[in-house]
CSV table of C-alpha atoms in Angstrom, one decimal:
chain,number,residue,atom,x,y,z
A,92,MET,CA,92.3,71.0,40.8
A,93,LEU,CA,91.4,67.4,41.5
A,94,THR,CA,87.8,68.6,42.7
A,95,PHE,CA,86.7,69.8,39.4
A,96,ALA,CA,89.4,67.9,37.2
A,97,HIS,CA,90.0,64.0,37.5
A,98,GLY,CA,89.1,62.5,34.3
A,99,THR,CA,92.9,60.9,33.7
A,100,LEU,CA,95.8,60.0,35.4
A,101,ALA,CA,97.9,63.4,34.5
A,102,HIS,CA,95.0,65.5,36.8
A,103,PHE,CA,95.8,63.0,39.2
A,104,TYR,CA,100.2,64.0,38.3
A,105,VAL,CA,99.6,67.4,38.0
A,106,ALA,CA,98.1,68.2,41.3
A,107,ASN,CA,100.3,65.5,43.5
A,108,GLY,CA,103.3,67.4,42.0
A,109,VAL,CA,102.1,70.4,43.5
A,110,LEU,CA,101.4,69.2,46.5
A,111,GLY,CA,104.6,67.8,46.8
A,112,VAL,CA,105.9,71.0,45.9
A,113,GLY,CA,103.6,72.7,48.6
A,114,GLN,CA,104.4,70.3,51.7
A,115,GLY,CA,108.2,70.3,51.4
A,116,MET,CA,108.0,74.0,51.1
A,117,VAL,CA,105.5,74.5,53.8
A,118,ILE,CA,107.2,71.9,56.6
A,119,SER,CA,110.5,73.1,55.9
A,120,CYS,CA,109.4,76.9,56.5
A,121,MET,CA,107.5,76.0,59.6
A,122,ALA,CA,110.3,73.6,61.2
A,123,GLY,CA,112.3,77.3,61.2
A,124,LEU,CA,109.8,79.3,62.5
A,125,VAL,CA,108.7,77.0,65.3
A,126,VAL,CA,112.6,77.3,66.4
A,127,ALA,CA,112.5,80.8,66.2
A,128,ALA,CA,110.0,81.0,68.2
A,129,VAL,CA,110.9,79.6,71.2
A,130,PRO,CA,113.6,79.5,73.5
A,131,PRO,CA,116.8,77.9,72.5
A,132,GLU,CA,116.2,75.2,75.7
A,133,GLN,CA,113.0,74.6,74.4
A,134,THR,CA,113.5,73.8,70.8
A,135,GLY,CA,113.1,69.9,71.3
A,136,VAL,CA,110.0,70.2,72.5
A,137,ALA,CA,108.1,72.5,70.2
A,138,SER,CA,109.7,70.7,67.1
A,139,GLY,CA,108.1,68.1,68.7
A,140,MET,CA,104.9,69.6,68.7
A,141,ASN,CA,105.0,70.5,65.6
A,142,ALA,CA,105.5,66.3,64.0
A,143,ASN,CA,102.8,65.7,66.7
A,144,ILE,CA,100.4,68.3,65.6
A,145,ARG,CA,101.2,68.0,61.5
A,146,ASN,CA,100.6,64.0,62.0
A,147,VAL,CA,97.5,64.4,63.8
A,148,GLY,CA,95.9,66.8,61.4
A,149,GLY,CA,96.9,64.4,58.5
A,150,SER,CA,95.1,61.5,60.7
A,151,ILE,CA,92.0,63.6,60.8
A,152,GLY,CA,92.2,64.6,57.0
A,153,ALA,CA,92.5,61.1,56.6
A,154,ALA,CA,89.0,60.2,58.3
A,155,VAL,CA,87.4,63.1,56.9
A,156,SER,CA,87.9,62.2,53.8
A,157,SER,CA,87.2,58.6,54.1
A,158,MET,CA,84.2,59.3,55.8
A,159,ILE,CA,82.7,61.7,53.2
A,160,ILE,CA,83.6,58.9,50.3
A,161,THR,CA,82.0,56.1,52.5
A,162,ALA,CA,78.9,58.6,52.5
A,163,HIS,CA,78.3,58.2,48.3
A,164,VAL,CA,78.6,54.4,47.6
A,165,GLY,CA,76.4,53.6,45.0
A,166,SER,CA,74.5,50.6,44.7
A,167,ASP,CA,77.1,47.8,44.0
A,168,GLY,CA,78.8,49.5,47.1
A,169,VAL,CA,81.5,51.2,45.2
A,170,PRO,CA,82.2,54.7,46.1
A,171,ALA,CA,80.9,57.1,43.7
A,172,GLU,CA,82.4,59.3,42.0
A,173,SER,CA,80.8,62.2,44.1
A,174,GLY,CA,82.1,61.1,46.8
A,175,PHE,CA,85.4,61.7,46.1
A,176,THR,CA,84.3,65.2,44.4
A,177,TRP,CA,83.1,66.1,47.5
A,178,ALA,CA,86.0,65.1,49.8
A,179,PHE,CA,88.1,66.9,47.1
A,180,GLY,CA,86.4,70.1,47.9
A,181,THR,CA,85.7,69.6,51.2
A,182,MET,CA,89.9,69.3,51.4
A,183,SER,CA,90.4,72.4,49.2
A,184,ALA,CA,88.1,74.9,51.4
A,185,THR,CA,89.9,73.3,54.3
A,186,MET,CA,93.2,74.4,53.0
A,187,ALA,CA,92.5,77.8,52.2
A,188,VAL,CA,91.1,78.8,55.7
A,189,VAL,CA,93.7,76.9,56.9
A,190,SER,CA,96.0,79.7,54.7
A,191,LEU,CA,93.8,82.5,55.6
A,192,ALA,CA,94.8,81.7,59.4
A,193,ALA,CA,98.1,81.3,58.4
A,194,LEU,CA,98.3,84.9,57.3
A,195,ALA,CA,97.4,85.7,61.1
A,196,ILE,CA,100.8,84.3,62.2
A,197,PRO,CA,102.7,87.3,63.3
A,198,SER,CA,106.4,87.7,61.3
A,199,MET,CA,109.4,88.4,62.3
A,200,SER,CA,111.7,90.2,60.3
A,201,GLN,CA,115.4,88.9,59.4
A,202,GLU,CA,117.2,91.7,61.9
A,203,ARG,CA,114.6,91.0,64.5
A,204,LEU,CA,114.9,87.5,64.5
A,205,VAL,CA,119.3,88.1,64.6
A,206,GLU,CA,118.8,90.2,67.6
A,207,THR,CA,116.8,87.7,69.5
A,208,LEU,CA,119.1,85.2,68.8
A,209,ALA,CA,121.8,87.4,69.8
A,210,ALA,CA,119.8,88.3,73.4
A,211,THR,CA,119.4,84.8,73.6
A,212,PRO,CA,122.4,84.3,76.5
A,213,THR,CA,124.6,81.1,76.1
A,214,SER,CA,127.3,80.4,78.4
A,215,SER,CA,130.7,78.3,77.3
A,216,ALA,CA,131.7,75.3,78.9
A,217,ASP,CA,134.3,76.9,80.7
A,218,ASP,CA,131.5,79.2,82.5
A,219,ALA,CA,130.2,75.9,83.5
A,220,LEU,CA,133.5,74.3,84.9
A,221,THR,CA,134.1,77.5,87.0
A,222,ARG,CA,130.6,77.6,88.6
């Protein structure tokens, strides 16, 4: 949205609202997918890697945006509007590509997830004491 409409504060409010809701849904769903995709003993490692990869991706996005914006500086040293437009467009294109890549993630039906979790062997505290 900001690639094409960024003339008023209302555009930024709407775009950031949509972005915030989308990020909230994606981050919460991704945590559940990561936990469901690994064995129970690797849940902590997988959750940590998910957080680290998310942070690295955010850092790369900020660096690329900054690079694009500073490449479009006017004669007065102030970044030109075209730099922001290009940065918004680049991030939108990146988001579209990543969304297509997300469609390649295999889905796990609810029944299959329940079967996977039920088949995971667990030991009780009594079993551990008798060993």
